[in-house]
Short mmCIF file of C-alpha atoms in Angstrom, two decimals:
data_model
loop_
_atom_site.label_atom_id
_atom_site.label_comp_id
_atom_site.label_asym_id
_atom_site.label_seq_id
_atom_site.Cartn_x
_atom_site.Cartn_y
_atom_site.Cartn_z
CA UNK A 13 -16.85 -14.88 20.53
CA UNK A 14 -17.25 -12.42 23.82
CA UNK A 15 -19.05 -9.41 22.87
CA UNK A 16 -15.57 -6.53 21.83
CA UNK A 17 -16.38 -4.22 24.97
CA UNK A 18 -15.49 -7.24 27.17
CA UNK A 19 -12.15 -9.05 25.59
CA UNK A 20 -8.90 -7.94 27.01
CA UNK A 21 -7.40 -4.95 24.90
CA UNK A 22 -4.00 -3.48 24.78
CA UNK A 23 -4.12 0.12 25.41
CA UNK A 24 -1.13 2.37 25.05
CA UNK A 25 1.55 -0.16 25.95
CA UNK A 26 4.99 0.65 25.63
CA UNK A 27 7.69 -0.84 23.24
CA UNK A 28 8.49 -3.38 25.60
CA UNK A 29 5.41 -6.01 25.43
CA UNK A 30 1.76 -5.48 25.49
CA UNK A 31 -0.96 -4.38 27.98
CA UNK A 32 -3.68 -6.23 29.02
CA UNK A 33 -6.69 -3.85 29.98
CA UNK A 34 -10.75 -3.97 31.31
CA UNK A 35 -13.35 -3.66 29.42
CA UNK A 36 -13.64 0.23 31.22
CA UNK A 37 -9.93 1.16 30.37
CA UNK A 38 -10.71 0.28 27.34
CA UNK A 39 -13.52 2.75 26.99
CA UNK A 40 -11.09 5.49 28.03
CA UNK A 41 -8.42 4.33 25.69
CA UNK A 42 -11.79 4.57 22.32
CA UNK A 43 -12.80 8.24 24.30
CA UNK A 44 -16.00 6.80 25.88
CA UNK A 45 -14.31 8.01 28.90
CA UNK A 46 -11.67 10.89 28.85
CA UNK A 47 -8.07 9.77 29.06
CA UNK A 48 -6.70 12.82 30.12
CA UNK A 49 -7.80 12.01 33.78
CA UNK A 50 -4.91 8.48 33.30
CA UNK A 51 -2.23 10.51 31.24
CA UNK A 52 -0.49 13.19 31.92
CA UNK A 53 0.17 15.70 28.68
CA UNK A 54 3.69 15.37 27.32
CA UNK A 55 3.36 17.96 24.56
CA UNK A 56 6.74 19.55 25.79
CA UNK A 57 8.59 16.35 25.68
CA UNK A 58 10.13 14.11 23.28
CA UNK A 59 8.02 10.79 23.33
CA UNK A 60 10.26 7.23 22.82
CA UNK A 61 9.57 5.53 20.00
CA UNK A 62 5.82 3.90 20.37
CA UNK A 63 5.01 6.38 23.66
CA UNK A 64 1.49 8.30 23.93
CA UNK A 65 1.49 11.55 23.04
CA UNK A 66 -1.67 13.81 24.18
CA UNK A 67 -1.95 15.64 21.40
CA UNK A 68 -2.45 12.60 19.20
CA UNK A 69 -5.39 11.22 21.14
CA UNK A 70 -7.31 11.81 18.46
CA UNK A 71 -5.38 9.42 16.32
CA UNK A 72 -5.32 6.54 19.12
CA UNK A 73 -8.63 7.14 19.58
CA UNK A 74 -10.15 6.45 15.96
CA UNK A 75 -7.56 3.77 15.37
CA UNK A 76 -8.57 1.20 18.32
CA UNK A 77 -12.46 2.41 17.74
CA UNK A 78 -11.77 0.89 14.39
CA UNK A 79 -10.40 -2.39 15.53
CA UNK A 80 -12.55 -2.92 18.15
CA UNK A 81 -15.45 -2.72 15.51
CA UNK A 82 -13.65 -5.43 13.48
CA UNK A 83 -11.64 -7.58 15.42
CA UNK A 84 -8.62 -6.37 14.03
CA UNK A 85 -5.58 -7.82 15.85
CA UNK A 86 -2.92 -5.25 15.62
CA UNK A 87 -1.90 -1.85 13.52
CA UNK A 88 1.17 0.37 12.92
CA UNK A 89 0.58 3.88 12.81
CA UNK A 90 2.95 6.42 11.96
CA UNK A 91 2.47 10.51 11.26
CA UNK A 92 4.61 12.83 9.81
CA UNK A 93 4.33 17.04 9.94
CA UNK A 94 6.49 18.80 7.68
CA UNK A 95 9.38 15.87 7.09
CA UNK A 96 9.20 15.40 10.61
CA UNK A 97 8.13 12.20 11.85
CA UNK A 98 5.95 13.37 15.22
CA UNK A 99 4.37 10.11 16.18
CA UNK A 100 4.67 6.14 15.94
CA UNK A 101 2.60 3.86 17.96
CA UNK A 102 1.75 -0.19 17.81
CA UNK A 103 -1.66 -1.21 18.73
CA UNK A 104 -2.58 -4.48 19.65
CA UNK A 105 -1.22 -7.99 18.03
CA UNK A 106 1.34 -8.92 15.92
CA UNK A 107 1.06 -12.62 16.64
CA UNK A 108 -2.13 -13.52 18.55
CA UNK A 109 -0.81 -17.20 19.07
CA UNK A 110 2.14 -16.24 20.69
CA UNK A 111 1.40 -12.92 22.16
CA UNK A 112 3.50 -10.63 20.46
CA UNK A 113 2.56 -7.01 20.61
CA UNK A 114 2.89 -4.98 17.51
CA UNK A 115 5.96 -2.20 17.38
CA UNK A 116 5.54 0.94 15.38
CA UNK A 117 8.80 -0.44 13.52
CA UNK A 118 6.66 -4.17 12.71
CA UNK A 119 6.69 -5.24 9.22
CA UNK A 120 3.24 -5.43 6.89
CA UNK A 121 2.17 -6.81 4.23
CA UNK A 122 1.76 -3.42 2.15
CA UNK A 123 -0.11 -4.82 -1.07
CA UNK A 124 -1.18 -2.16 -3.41
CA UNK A 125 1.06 0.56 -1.95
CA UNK A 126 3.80 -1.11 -3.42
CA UNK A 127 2.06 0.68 -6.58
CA UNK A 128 3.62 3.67 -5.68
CA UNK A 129 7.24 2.99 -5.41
CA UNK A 130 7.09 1.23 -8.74
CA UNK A 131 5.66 4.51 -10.39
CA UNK A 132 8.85 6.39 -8.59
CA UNK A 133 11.26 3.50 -10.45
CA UNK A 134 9.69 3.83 -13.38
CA UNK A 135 10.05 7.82 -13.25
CA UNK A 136 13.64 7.73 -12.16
CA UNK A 137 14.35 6.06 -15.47
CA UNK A 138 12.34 8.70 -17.71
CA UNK A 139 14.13 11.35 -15.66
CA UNK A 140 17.06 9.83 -16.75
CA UNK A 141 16.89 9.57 -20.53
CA UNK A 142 16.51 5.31 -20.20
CA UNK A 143 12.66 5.60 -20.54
CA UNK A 144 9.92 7.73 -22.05
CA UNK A 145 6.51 7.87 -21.46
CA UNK A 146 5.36 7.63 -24.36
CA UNK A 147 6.87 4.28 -25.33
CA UNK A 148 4.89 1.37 -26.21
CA UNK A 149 5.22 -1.41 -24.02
CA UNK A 150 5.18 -4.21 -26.51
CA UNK A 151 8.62 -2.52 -28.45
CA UNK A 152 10.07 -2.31 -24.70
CA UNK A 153 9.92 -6.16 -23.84
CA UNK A 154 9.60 -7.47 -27.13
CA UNK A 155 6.53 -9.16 -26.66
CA UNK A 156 6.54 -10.33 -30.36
CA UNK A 157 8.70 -13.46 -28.91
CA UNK A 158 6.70 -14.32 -25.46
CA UNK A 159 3.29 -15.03 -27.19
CA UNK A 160 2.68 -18.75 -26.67
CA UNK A 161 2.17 -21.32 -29.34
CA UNK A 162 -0.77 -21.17 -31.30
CA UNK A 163 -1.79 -17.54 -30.16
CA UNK A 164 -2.62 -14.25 -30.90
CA UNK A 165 -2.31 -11.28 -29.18
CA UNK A 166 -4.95 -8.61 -29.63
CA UNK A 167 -3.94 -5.65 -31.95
CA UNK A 168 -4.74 -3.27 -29.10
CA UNK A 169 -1.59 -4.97 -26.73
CA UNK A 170 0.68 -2.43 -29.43
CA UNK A 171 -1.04 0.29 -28.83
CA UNK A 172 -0.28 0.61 -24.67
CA UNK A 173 2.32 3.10 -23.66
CA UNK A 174 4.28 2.84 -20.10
CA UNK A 175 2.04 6.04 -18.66
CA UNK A 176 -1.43 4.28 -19.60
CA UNK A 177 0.11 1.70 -17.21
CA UNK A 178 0.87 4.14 -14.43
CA UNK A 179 -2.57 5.64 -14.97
CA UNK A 180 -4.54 2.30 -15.20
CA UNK A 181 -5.67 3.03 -18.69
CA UNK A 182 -3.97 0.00 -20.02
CA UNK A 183 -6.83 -1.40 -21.36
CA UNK A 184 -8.14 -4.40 -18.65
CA UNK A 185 -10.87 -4.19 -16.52
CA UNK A 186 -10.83 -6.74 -14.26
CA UNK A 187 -14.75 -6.11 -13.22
CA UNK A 188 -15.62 -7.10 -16.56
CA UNK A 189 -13.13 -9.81 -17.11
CA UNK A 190 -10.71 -11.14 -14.35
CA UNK A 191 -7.71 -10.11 -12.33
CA UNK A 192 -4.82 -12.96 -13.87
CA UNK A 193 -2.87 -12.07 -10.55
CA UNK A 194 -5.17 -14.04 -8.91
CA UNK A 195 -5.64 -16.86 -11.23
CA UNK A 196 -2.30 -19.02 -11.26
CA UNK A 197 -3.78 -22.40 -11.04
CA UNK A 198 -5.76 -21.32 -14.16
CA UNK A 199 -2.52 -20.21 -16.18
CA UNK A 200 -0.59 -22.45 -15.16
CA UNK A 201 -2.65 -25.15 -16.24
CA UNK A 202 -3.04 -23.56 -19.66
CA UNK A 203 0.80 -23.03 -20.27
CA UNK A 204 1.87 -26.59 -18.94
CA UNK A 205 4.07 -25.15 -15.89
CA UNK A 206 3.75 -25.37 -12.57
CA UNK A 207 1.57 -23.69 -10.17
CA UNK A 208 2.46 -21.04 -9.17
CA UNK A 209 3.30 -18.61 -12.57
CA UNK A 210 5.66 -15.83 -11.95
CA UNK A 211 5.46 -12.67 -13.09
CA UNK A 212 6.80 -13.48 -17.28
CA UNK A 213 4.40 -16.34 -17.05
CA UNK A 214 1.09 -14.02 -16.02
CA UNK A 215 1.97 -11.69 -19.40
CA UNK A 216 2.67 -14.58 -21.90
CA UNK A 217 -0.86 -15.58 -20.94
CA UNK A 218 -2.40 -12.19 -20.66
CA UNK A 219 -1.28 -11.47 -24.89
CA UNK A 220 -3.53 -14.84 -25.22
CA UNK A 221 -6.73 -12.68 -23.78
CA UNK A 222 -8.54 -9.60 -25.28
CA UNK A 223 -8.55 -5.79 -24.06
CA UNK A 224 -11.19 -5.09 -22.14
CA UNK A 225 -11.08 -1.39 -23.95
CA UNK A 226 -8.92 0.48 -25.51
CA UNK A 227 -5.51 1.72 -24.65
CA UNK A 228 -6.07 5.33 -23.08
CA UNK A 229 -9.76 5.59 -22.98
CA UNK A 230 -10.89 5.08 -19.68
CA UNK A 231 -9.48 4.48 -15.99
CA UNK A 232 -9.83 0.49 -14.68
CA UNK A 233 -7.71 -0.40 -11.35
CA UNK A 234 -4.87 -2.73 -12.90
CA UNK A 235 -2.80 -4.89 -10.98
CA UNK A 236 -1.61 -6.48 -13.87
CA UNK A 237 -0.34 -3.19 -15.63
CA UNK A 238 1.84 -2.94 -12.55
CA UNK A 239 3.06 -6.59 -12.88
CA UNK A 240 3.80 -5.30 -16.47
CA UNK A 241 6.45 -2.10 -15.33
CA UNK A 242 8.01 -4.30 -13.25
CA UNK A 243 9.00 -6.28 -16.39
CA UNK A 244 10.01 -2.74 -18.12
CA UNK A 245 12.29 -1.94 -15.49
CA UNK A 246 14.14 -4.92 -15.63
CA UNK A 247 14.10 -5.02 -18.94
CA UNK A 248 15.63 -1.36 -19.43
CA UNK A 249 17.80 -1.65 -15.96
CA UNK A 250 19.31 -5.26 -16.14
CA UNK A 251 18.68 -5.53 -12.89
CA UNK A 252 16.27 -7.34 -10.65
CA UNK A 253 13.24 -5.46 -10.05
CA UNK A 254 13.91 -5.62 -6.69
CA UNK A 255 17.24 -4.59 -6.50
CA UNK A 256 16.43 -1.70 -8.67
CA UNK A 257 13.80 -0.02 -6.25
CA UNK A 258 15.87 -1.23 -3.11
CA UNK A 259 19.03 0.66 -4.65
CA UNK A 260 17.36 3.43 -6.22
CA UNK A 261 13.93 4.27 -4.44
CA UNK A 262 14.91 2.70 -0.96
CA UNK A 263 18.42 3.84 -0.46
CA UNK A 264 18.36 7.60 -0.75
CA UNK A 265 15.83 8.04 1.92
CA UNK A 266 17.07 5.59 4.54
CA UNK A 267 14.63 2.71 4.01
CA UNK A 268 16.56 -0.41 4.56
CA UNK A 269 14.53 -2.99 5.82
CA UNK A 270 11.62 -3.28 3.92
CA UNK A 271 11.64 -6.10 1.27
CA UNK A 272 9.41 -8.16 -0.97
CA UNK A 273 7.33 -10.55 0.95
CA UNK A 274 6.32 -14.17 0.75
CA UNK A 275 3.49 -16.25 0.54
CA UNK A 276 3.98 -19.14 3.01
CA UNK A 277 4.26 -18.51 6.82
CA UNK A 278 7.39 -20.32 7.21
CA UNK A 279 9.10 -17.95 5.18
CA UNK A 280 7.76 -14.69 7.01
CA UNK A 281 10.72 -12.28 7.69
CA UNK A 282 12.18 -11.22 10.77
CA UNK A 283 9.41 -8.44 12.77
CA UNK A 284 6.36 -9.12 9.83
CA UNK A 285 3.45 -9.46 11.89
CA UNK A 286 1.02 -12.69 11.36
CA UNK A 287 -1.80 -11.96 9.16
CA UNK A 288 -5.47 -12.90 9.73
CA UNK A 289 -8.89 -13.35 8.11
CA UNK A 290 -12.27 -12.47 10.21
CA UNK A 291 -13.19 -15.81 10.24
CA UNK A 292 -10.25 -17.91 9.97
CA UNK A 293 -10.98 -18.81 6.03
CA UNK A 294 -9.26 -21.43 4.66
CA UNK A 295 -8.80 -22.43 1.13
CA UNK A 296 -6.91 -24.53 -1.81
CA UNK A 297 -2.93 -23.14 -2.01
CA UNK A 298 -1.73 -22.27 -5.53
CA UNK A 299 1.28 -23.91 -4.46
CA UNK A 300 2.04 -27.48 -5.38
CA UNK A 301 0.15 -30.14 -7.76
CA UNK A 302 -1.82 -31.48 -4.90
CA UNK A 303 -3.51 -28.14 -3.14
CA UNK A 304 -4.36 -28.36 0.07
CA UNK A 305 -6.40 -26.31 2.30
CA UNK A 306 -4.53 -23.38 3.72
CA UNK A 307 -5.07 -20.11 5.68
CA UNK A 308 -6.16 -17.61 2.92
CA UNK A 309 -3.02 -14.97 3.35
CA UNK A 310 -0.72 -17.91 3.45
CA UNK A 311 -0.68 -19.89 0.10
CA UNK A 312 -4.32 -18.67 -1.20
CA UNK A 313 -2.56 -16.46 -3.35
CA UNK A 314 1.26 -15.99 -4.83
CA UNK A 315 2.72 -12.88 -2.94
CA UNK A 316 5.79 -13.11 -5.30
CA UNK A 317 4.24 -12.90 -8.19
CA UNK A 318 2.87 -9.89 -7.12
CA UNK A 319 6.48 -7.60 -6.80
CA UNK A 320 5.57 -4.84 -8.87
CA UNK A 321 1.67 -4.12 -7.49
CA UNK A 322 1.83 -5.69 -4.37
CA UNK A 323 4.25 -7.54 -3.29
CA UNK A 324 6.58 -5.15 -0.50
CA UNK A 325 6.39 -5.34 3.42
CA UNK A 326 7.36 -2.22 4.97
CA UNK A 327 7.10 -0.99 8.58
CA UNK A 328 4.60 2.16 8.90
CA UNK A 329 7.96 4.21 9.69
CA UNK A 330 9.21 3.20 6.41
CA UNK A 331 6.08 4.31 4.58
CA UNK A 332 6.35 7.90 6.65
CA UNK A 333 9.83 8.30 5.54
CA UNK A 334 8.50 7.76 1.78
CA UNK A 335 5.85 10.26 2.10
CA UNK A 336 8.17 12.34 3.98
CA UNK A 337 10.35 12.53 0.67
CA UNK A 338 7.80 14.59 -1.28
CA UNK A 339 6.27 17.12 1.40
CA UNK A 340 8.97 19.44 -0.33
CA UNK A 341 9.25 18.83 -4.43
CA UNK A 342 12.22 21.50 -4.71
CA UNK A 343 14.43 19.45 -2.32
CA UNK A 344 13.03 15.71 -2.79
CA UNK A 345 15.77 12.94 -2.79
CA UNK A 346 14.05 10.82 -5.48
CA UNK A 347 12.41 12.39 -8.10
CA UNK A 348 13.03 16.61 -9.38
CA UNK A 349 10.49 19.04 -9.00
CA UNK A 350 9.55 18.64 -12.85
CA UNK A 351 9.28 14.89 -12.77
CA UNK A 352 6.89 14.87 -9.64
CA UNK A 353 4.67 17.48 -11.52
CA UNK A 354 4.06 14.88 -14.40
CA UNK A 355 3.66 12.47 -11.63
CA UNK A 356 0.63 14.23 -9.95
CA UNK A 357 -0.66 15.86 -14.09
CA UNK A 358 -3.51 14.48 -14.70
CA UNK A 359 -4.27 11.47 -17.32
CA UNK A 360 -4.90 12.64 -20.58
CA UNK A 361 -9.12 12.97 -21.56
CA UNK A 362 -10.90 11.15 -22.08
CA UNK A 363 -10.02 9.73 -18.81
CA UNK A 364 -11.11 11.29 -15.58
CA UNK A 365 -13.25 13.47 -17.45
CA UNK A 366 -16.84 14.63 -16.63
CA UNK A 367 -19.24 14.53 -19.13
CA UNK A 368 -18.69 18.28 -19.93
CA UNK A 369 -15.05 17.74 -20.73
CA UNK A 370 -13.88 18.96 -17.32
CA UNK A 371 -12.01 17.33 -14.59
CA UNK A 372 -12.80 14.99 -12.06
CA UNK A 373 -13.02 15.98 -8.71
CA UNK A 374 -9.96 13.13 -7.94
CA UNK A 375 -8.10 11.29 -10.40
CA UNK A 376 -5.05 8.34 -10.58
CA UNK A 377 -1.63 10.06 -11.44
CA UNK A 378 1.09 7.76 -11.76
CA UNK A 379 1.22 5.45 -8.77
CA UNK A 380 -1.23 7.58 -6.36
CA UNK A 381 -4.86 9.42 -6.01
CA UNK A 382 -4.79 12.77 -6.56
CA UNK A 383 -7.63 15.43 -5.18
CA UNK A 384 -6.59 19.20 -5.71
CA UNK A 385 -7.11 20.82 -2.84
CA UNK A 386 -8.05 24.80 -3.63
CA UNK A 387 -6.46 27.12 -6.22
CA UNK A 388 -2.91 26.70 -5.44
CA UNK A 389 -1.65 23.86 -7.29
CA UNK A 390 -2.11 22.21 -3.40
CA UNK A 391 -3.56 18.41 -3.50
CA UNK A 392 -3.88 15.64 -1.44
CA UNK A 393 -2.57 12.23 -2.14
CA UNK A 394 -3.15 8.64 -0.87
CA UNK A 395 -2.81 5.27 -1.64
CA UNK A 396 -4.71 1.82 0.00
CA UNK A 397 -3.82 -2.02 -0.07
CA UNK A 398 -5.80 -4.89 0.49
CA UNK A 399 -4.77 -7.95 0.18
CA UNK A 400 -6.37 -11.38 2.53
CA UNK A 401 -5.19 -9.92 5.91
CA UNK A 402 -4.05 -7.08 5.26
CA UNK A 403 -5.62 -3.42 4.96
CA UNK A 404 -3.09 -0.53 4.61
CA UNK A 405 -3.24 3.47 3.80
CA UNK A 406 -0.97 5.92 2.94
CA UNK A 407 -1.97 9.71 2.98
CA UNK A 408 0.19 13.09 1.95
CA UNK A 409 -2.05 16.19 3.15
CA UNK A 410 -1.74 19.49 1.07
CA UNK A 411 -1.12 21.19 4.78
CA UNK A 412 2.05 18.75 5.39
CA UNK A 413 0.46 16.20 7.54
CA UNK A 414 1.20 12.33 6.86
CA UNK A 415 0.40 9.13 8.02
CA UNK A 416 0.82 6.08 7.17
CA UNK A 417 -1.71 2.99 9.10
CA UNK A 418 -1.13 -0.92 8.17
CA UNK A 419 -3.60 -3.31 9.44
CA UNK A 420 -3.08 -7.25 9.79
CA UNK A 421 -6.35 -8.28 9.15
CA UNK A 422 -9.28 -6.44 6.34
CA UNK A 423 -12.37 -6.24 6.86
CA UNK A 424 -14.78 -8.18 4.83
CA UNK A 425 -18.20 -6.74 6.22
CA UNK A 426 -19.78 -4.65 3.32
CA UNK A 427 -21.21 -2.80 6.64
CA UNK A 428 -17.79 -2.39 8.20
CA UNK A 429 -15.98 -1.38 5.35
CA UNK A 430 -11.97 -0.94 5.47
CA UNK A 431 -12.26 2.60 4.44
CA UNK A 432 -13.28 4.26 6.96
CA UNK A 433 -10.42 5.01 8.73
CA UNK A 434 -9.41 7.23 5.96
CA UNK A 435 -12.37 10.38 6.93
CA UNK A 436 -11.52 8.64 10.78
CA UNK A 437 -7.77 9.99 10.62
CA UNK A 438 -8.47 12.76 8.68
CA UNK A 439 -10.81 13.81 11.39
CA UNK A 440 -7.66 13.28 13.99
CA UNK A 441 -5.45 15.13 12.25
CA UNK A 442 -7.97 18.41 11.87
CA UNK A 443 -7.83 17.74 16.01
CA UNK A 444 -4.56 18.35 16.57
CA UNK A 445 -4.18 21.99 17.30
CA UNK A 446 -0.34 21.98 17.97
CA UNK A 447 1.99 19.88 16.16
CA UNK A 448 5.18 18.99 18.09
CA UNK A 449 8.66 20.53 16.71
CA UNK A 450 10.80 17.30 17.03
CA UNK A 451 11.35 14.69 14.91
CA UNK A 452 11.38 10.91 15.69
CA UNK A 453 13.47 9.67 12.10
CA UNK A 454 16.60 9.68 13.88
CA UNK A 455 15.24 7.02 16.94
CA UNK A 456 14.32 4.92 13.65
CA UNK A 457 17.64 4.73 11.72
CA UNK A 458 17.96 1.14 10.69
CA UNK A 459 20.83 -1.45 10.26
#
């Protein structure tokens, strides 16, 4: 591989296609040269959709500085001030082989920021008197009846409540067991189906295996609690998990293309971008009886089985307009201003707790991080996702700044690690000294 400084780099293109650039453009495009002396400032004017913006140099800047460092083919980035959406841009590749640039409207993979819209679902049904809390998941589903022949679910499975599962208290730790989202050929060998399990098929194994702790006691990242509330809101709703959040969650804030993904690459949706590993890993699918090598983000894992926690692609747009929806809790068109502040409360202790008894400095509400942010009730919030090709972050400042970045490829050099680009954007948003008044939304309204 040519050393980065010396491979052909898009910088700044417009909608239209990409732009191939020298190795010394490209230094002006990461700031090693200023970029002011090749751009005009358009501060006064309305960009198109994807155009540079001075003022948001900053954000170009750290963005291709952190692909460049990685390899990363392409990115979607957009940023939102106040409900406004103030700047979109595509960087680099959506599809390397056949040379298609990324568009700030390009669908991602999303993975774990799916988390969040599922916490929303879940919430729209307590706020509406089909759901509470408090409820223990194994009355909801009537898990009595899934447990497979011949076993026995631990005690602890009737002790979990629907917010332990928002808060990741539900009682697995897959650091000191396993993630089961990422084991099908495993279950499905031990429940006689084929590979891969969905969703049903993940829990009626899961009430075969032990807690890793009790129910409420401590925070451990679950992906499998999320499979779990997908199953509740089907279960309470009738309906599809998908059709629930696309009707419910979706809808009401203009979000009409984004979808639940798929595994296999011949089944990749109209504008997803092609996903990519560092070094072009291949391994057994989890499709089929007879596995057989495959790309890693295509087959190496079930996407579908994965609705609920990780399953959505969504454009960078798409994520802004969700964010967007709760920069102002008194007029949000999803959740009411007393829902989102049991959204944001805290877990309940032990969990999050310092050894005093007192709060963390951050903490998991339901469906996002959480870090208050001075004396005024202000926080910030953020979600990431990682998935085999895929790295993507969603922030909500306390001051009203947004942004949303989606990656097609993660990094998996412990000294280039994927999250950096969250104190890299925060640093380009503390750079912009004058946010523009307009608002892009309408030159996104979708089909």
């Amino acid at each position: 591989m040519p050393p980065r400084l010396k491979q052909k780099t898009r910088l700044l293109a417009p909608r239209s296609g990409p732009a191939l650039v020298s190795r010394r453009q490209f230094l002006q495009a990461t700031g090693a040269i200023s970029l002011l002396a090749l751009t005009k400032p358009r501060s006064s004017a309305q960009p198109a959709a994807g155009g540079f913006l001075s003022e948001f140099f900053p954000f170009d800047r750290e963005i291709q500085k952190f692909m460049a460092a990685r390899n990363v083919p392409g990115g979607a980035l957009a940023v939102v001030k106040d409900r406004r959406l103030v700047y979109t841009r595509g960087y680099g590749m959506a599809d390397r082989e056949n040379k298609t640039a990324v568009r700030p409207d390009s669908l991602f993979r999303i993975a774990s920021i799916s988390k969040p819209f599922t916490a929303v679902a879940v919430l729209k049904l307590v706020e509406d008197g089909k759901l509470n809390l408090d409820a223990r998941v194994w009355d909801v589903l009537g898990l009595e009846s899934w447990i497979p022949d011949g076993r026995k679910a631990d005690a602890r499975w009737k002790q979990i409540a629907i917010r332990h599962l928002l808060h990741h208290t539900g009682g697995w730790d897959r650091d000191q067991s396993f993630d089961p989202m990422f084991r099908p050929r495993e279950i499905a060998k031990t429940l006689g189906i084929g590979s891969p399990p969905g969703p049903r098929d993940v829990i009626r194994y899961m009430l075969g295996q032990a807690l890793d702790f009790d129910p409420g006691t401590r925070y451990a990242y679950s992906n499998f609690g999320y499979c779990i509330l997908g199953r509740v809101i089907e279960k309470v709703t009738g309906l599809a998990y998908r059709e629930f959040v696309q009707k419910n969650v979706l809808s009401p804030i203009g979000i009409k293309r984004m979808r639940l993904g798929a595994s296999l690459a011949d089944k990749r949706a109209d504008g997803e971008v092609r996903y990519y590993t560092p070094g072009n890993e291949t391994t057994e699918s989890v499709f089929g009886e007879h596995p057989e090598k495959v790309p890693w983000p295509y087959g190496g894992f079930c996407l579908e089985a994965m609705d609920a926690h990780g399953g959505w692609i969504a454009s960078a747009v798409d994520l802004a307009r969700f964010a967007a929806a709760f920069h102002d809790p008194a007029h949000c068109p999803l959740l009411k201003p007393e829902t989102i502040r049991s959204m944001d409360a805290p877990p309940e202790p032990p969990v999050s707790r310092n050894d005093d008894g007192s709060l963390k400095d951050h903490y998991y509400g339901c469906g996002r991080h959480v870090l208050p942010v001075g004396k005024e009730g202000k926080a910030n919030y953020w979600h990431t996702g990682s998935l085999p090709g895929t790295f993507t972050l969603l922030v909500r400042r306390h001051d009203g700044v947004s942004w949303a970045v989606l990656f097609n490829q993660r990094s998996d050099d412990g000294k280039l690690p994927d999250g950096e680009i969250d104190p890299a954007l925060h640093r380009a948003a503390d750079a912009v000294h004058q946010w523009p008044k307009f608002d892009l939304f309408p030159n996104h309204r979708q089909a």
